[in-house]
CSV table of C-alpha atoms in Angstrom, one decimal:
chain,number,residue,atom,x,y,z
S,1,PRO,CA,8.6,15.6,5.7
S,2,THR,CA,7.4,12.9,8.0
S,3,TRP,CA,3.9,12.0,9.3
S,4,GLN,CA,2.7,10.4,12.5
S,5,VAL,CA,0.6,7.2,12.8
S,6,GLN,CA,-1.2,7.1,16.1
S,7,ASP,CA,-4.8,7.0,17.3
S,8,LYS,CA,-6.4,10.4,17.7
S,9,ALA,CA,-9.8,12.0,18.1
S,10,TYR,CA,-11.7,12.9,14.9
S,11,ALA,CA,-9.4,10.8,12.7
S,12,ASN,CA,-10.0,11.2,9.0
S,13,ASN,CA,-8.1,7.9,8.2
S,14,VAL,CA,-8.4,4.4,9.7
S,15,ALA,CA,-4.6,4.5,10.2
S,16,TYR,CA,-5.2,7.1,12.9
S,17,THR,CA,-7.4,4.8,14.9
S,18,THR,CA,-6.8,1.6,16.8
S,19,GLY,CA,-8.8,-0.5,14.3
S,20,LYS,CA,-7.6,-3.1,11.8
S,21,LEU,CA,-6.0,-1.9,8.7
S,22,CYS,CA,-6.7,-4.2,5.7
S,23,PHE,CA,-4.0,-4.8,3.1
S,24,HIS,CA,-3.4,-1.7,0.9
S,25,THR,CA,-0.9,0.4,-0.9
S,26,ASP,CA,-0.6,4.0,0.0
S,27,TYR,CA,-2.0,6.8,-2.2
S,28,PRO,CA,-3.4,5.1,-5.3
S,29,VAL,CA,-5.4,8.4,-5.2
S,30,LEU,CA,-2.3,10.1,-6.7
S,31,GLN,CA,-1.3,9.7,-10.3
S,32,HIS,CA,2.2,8.8,-9.2
S,33,PRO,CA,2.0,7.1,-5.8
S,34,PRO,CA,5.1,7.2,-3.6
S,35,GLY,CA,7.5,4.4,-4.5
S,36,VAL,CA,9.3,3.8,-1.1
S,37,GLN,CA,7.8,3.9,2.3
S,38,PHE,CA,9.6,4.1,5.7
S,39,LEU,CA,8.0,3.4,9.1
S,40,HIS,CA,9.9,4.0,12.3
S,41,CYS,CA,8.4,2.5,15.5
S,42,ILE,CA,8.5,5.1,18.3
S,43,LYS,CA,6.1,3.3,20.7
S,44,GLN,CA,4.5,-0.1,20.5
S,45,THR,CA,1.4,-1.4,22.2
S,46,ALA,CA,1.7,-4.4,24.5
S,47,ALA,CA,-1.1,-6.4,22.9
S,48,GLY,CA,-2.1,-6.3,19.2
S,49,GLY,CA,-0.8,-3.8,16.6
S,50,GLU,CA,1.1,-6.5,14.6
S,51,SER,CA,2.1,-5.4,11.1
S,52,GLU,CA,1.2,-7.5,8.1
S,53,VAL,CA,2.8,-7.4,4.6
S,54,VAL,CA,2.2,-9.4,1.4
S,55,ASP,CA,4.0,-9.4,-2.0
S,56,GLY,CA,1.5,-8.0,-4.4
S,57,PHE,CA,3.5,-9.1,-7.5
S,58,HIS,CA,3.6,-12.7,-6.3
S,59,VAL,CA,-0.1,-12.7,-5.6
S,60,SER,CA,-0.8,-11.1,-9.0
S,61,ASN,CA,1.3,-13.8,-10.8
S,62,LYS,CA,-0.6,-16.5,-8.9
S,63,LEU,CA,-3.9,-15.0,-9.9
S,64,LYS,CA,-2.8,-14.8,-13.5
S,65,LYS,CA,-2.0,-18.5,-13.5
S,66,GLN,CA,-5.1,-19.7,-11.8
S,67,ASN,CA,-7.6,-17.3,-13.3
S,68,PRO,CA,-6.3,-15.4,-16.4
S,69,GLN,CA,-9.7,-13.7,-16.9
S,70,ALA,CA,-9.7,-12.2,-13.4
S,71,TYR,CA,-6.1,-10.9,-13.9
S,72,GLN,CA,-7.2,-9.4,-17.2
S,73,ILE,CA,-10.1,-7.6,-15.6
S,74,LEU,CA,-8.1,-6.1,-12.7
S,75,SER,CA,-5.3,-5.1,-15.0
S,76,SER,CA,-7.5,-3.3,-17.5
S,77,THR,CA,-10.4,-1.8,-15.5
S,78,ALA,CA,-9.9,1.8,-14.4
S,79,VAL,CA,-11.0,2.3,-10.8
S,80,ASP,CA,-11.8,5.7,-9.2
S,81,TYR,CA,-10.0,6.6,-6.0
S,82,THR,CA,-10.8,9.8,-4.1
S,83,ASP,CA,-9.8,11.3,-0.8
S,84,VAL,CA,-11.2,14.5,0.7
S,85,GLY,CA,-10.5,15.8,4.2
S,86,VAL,CA,-8.2,17.8,6.5
S,87,ASP,CA,-4.8,16.5,7.6
S,88,TYR,CA,-2.2,19.3,8.1
S,89,CYS,CA,-4.2,21.1,5.3
S,90,ASP,CA,-7.4,20.8,3.4
S,91,PHE,CA,-7.2,18.3,0.5
S,92,ALA,CA,-9.3,16.9,-2.2
S,93,VAL,CA,-7.6,14.4,-4.6
S,94,GLN,CA,-9.0,12.0,-7.2
S,95,CYS,CA,-7.4,9.6,-9.7
S,96,LYS,CA,-8.2,6.6,-11.9
S,97,GLN,CA,-5.9,3.6,-11.5
S,98,ARG,CA,-5.9,-0.1,-12.6
S,99,ILE,CA,-5.6,-2.3,-9.5
S,100,ILE,CA,-2.9,-4.3,-11.2
S,101,ASP,CA,-0.8,-1.9,-13.4
S,102,VAL,CA,1.0,-3.8,-16.1
S,103,ASP,CA,3.7,-3.0,-18.7
S,104,SER,CA,3.5,-3.7,-22.5
S,105,ARG,CA,4.2,-7.4,-21.8
S,106,GLY,CA,1.3,-7.8,-19.3
S,107,GLN,CA,3.6,-8.0,-16.3
S,108,ALA,CA,2.6,-6.3,-13.1
S,109,VAL,CA,4.7,-3.2,-12.4
S,110,ARG,CA,2.6,-1.6,-9.7
S,111,ILE,CA,-0.3,-2.5,-7.4
S,112,ASN,CA,-2.9,0.3,-6.8
S,113,TYR,CA,-5.2,-1.1,-4.1
S,114,ASN,CA,-6.8,0.8,-1.2
S,115,ASN,CA,-10.4,0.0,-0.4
S,116,ALA,CA,-10.5,2.9,2.1
S,117,THR,CA,-10.2,5.4,-0.8
S,118,ARG,CA,-11.8,3.4,-3.6
S,119,ASP,CA,-14.7,5.7,-4.7
S,120,THR,CA,-18.4,4.8,-4.6
S,121,VAL,CA,-18.4,6.1,-8.3
S,122,PHE,CA,-17.7,3.2,-10.6
S,123,ASP,CA,-18.4,4.2,-14.2
S,124,ILE,CA,-18.1,0.9,-16.1
S,125,PRO,CA,-20.9,-0.9,-18.1
S,126,ALA,CA,-23.4,-2.6,-15.7
S,127,GLU,CA,-22.7,-6.0,-17.2
S,128,LYS,CA,-19.0,-5.7,-16.2
S,129,VAL,CA,-19.6,-4.9,-12.5
S,130,ARG,CA,-20.2,-8.4,-11.2
S,131,PRO,CA,-17.2,-9.9,-13.0
S,132,PHE,CA,-15.1,-7.1,-11.6
S,133,TYR,CA,-16.1,-7.7,-8.0
S,134,THR,CA,-15.7,-11.5,-8.5
S,135,ALA,CA,-12.1,-10.9,-9.7
S,136,LEU,CA,-11.4,-8.5,-6.9
S,137,LYS,CA,-12.6,-10.9,-4.3
S,138,GLU,CA,-10.4,-13.6,-5.6
S,139,PHE,CA,-7.4,-11.2,-5.6
S,140,ASN,CA,-8.3,-10.1,-2.0
S,141,ASP,CA,-8.6,-13.7,-0.8
S,142,LEU,CA,-5.2,-14.5,-2.2
S,143,LEU,CA,-3.7,-11.4,-0.4
S,144,ASN,CA,-5.2,-12.5,2.9
S,145,SER,CA,-4.2,-16.2,2.6
S,146,ALA,CA,-2.0,-17.4,5.4
S,147,GLU,CA,0.3,-18.8,2.7
S,148,HIS,CA,1.1,-15.3,1.4
S,149,ARG,CA,1.0,-12.9,4.2
S,150,PHE,CA,3.8,-12.2,6.7
S,151,ILE,CA,3.0,-11.0,10.2
S,152,TYR,CA,5.6,-9.3,12.5
S,153,LYS,CA,5.6,-6.8,15.4
S,154,LEU,CA,7.8,-3.7,15.3
S,155,LYS,CA,9.7,-2.8,18.4
S,156,PRO,CA,10.6,0.7,19.5
S,157,GLY,CA,13.6,1.8,17.4
S,158,ASP,CA,12.8,-0.6,14.5
S,159,ILE,CA,12.5,0.9,11.0
S,160,VAL,CA,10.9,-1.0,8.2
S,161,THR,CA,11.4,0.0,4.5
S,162,PHE,CA,9.3,-1.4,1.6
S,163,ASP,CA,8.3,-1.0,-2.0
S,164,ASN,CA,4.9,0.7,-2.0
S,165,TRP,CA,4.4,-0.3,-5.6
S,166,ARG,CA,4.8,-3.9,-4.8
S,167,VAL,CA,4.2,-4.7,-1.1
S,168,LEU,CA,0.8,-4.2,0.4
S,169,HIS,CA,0.8,-3.6,4.1
S,170,GLY,CA,-1.7,-3.7,7.0
S,171,ARG,CA,-2.1,-3.7,10.8
S,172,GLN,CA,-3.9,-5.8,13.3
S,173,SER,CA,-6.2,-3.9,15.7
S,174,TYR,CA,-5.2,-3.0,19.3
S,175,GLN,CA,-6.8,-1.6,22.4
S,176,SER,CA,-7.1,2.1,23.0
S,177,GLY,CA,-5.9,3.6,26.2
S,178,SER,CA,-6.0,6.9,28.1
S,179,GLU,CA,-2.9,7.9,26.2
S,180,VAL,CA,-1.3,7.0,22.9
S,181,THR,CA,-0.1,3.4,23.1
S,182,ARG,CA,1.3,2.9,19.6
S,183,HIS,CA,3.2,5.5,17.6
S,184,LEU,CA,4.9,5.1,14.2
S,185,GLU,CA,6.6,7.9,12.2
S,186,GLY,CA,6.4,7.5,8.4
S,187,ALA,CA,8.1,9.0,5.4
S,188,TYR,CA,8.0,8.5,1.6
S,189,ALA,CA,10.6,8.7,-1.2
S,190,ASP,CA,10.3,8.4,-4.9
S,191,TRP,CA,12.2,5.6,-6.7
S,192,ASP,CA,14.1,8.1,-9.0
S,193,VAL,CA,15.5,9.8,-5.9
S,194,VAL,CA,16.4,6.5,-4.2
S,195,MET,CA,18.2,5.2,-7.3
S,196,SER,CA,20.0,8.5,-7.8
S,197,ARG,CA,21.3,8.4,-4.3
S,198,LEU,CA,22.4,4.8,-4.7
S,199,ARG,CA,24.3,5.5,-7.9
S,200,LEU,CA,26.0,8.4,-6.1
S,201,LEU,CA,26.9,6.2,-3.2
S,202,ARG,CA,28.2,3.5,-5.5
S,203,LYS,CA,30.4,6.1,-7.3
S,204,ARG,CA,31.8,7.4,-4.0
S,205,VAL,CA,32.6,3.8,-2.9
S,206,LEU,CA,34.3,3.0,-6.2
S,207,ASN,CA,36.3,6.2,-6.1
S,208,ARG,CA,37.4,5.5,-2.5
S,209,ASP,CA,38.5,2.0,-3.4
């Protein structure tokens, strides 16, 4: 199934407005967020609406080098994400995620960061709240550094594909009009499905050769 990204009345998500979208990964509110995201540009606004991406693994590694304590906080603190509303159907989802998910070696394997769905509930000891937000600000500053972010503008017909576990994406604001001026169509896929299809394709190519 696909979904439409365009400004609309009574939007339940900033993505469905003309406002700026800060860097985020999609659906950290799910226990298993989608691994691959596709965005197909159907219509593009004349001014504004540029897309932005940043490599979350690169930024995480940089944070680990310059402030190991901040990295440890973001890779060990469980953050509540919640999303309640109506979009095709009624929904109410909630999940706890570490912003930097790591493996047994302490290496980042998934970024779970979306301030729009980060809950107001934060059940950690009071003395750990300030260090957490200090670490989060440093991580966010690195994400938004001109050194790390890449800005581009999709044209009608373009399709961008990226790793939702690694790449954070955003969008610059644009002006609203009397009709929809910017329209993207999106879809998700899980990594296990993608890898299965790639293995099948490789097998067919090898058999053909």
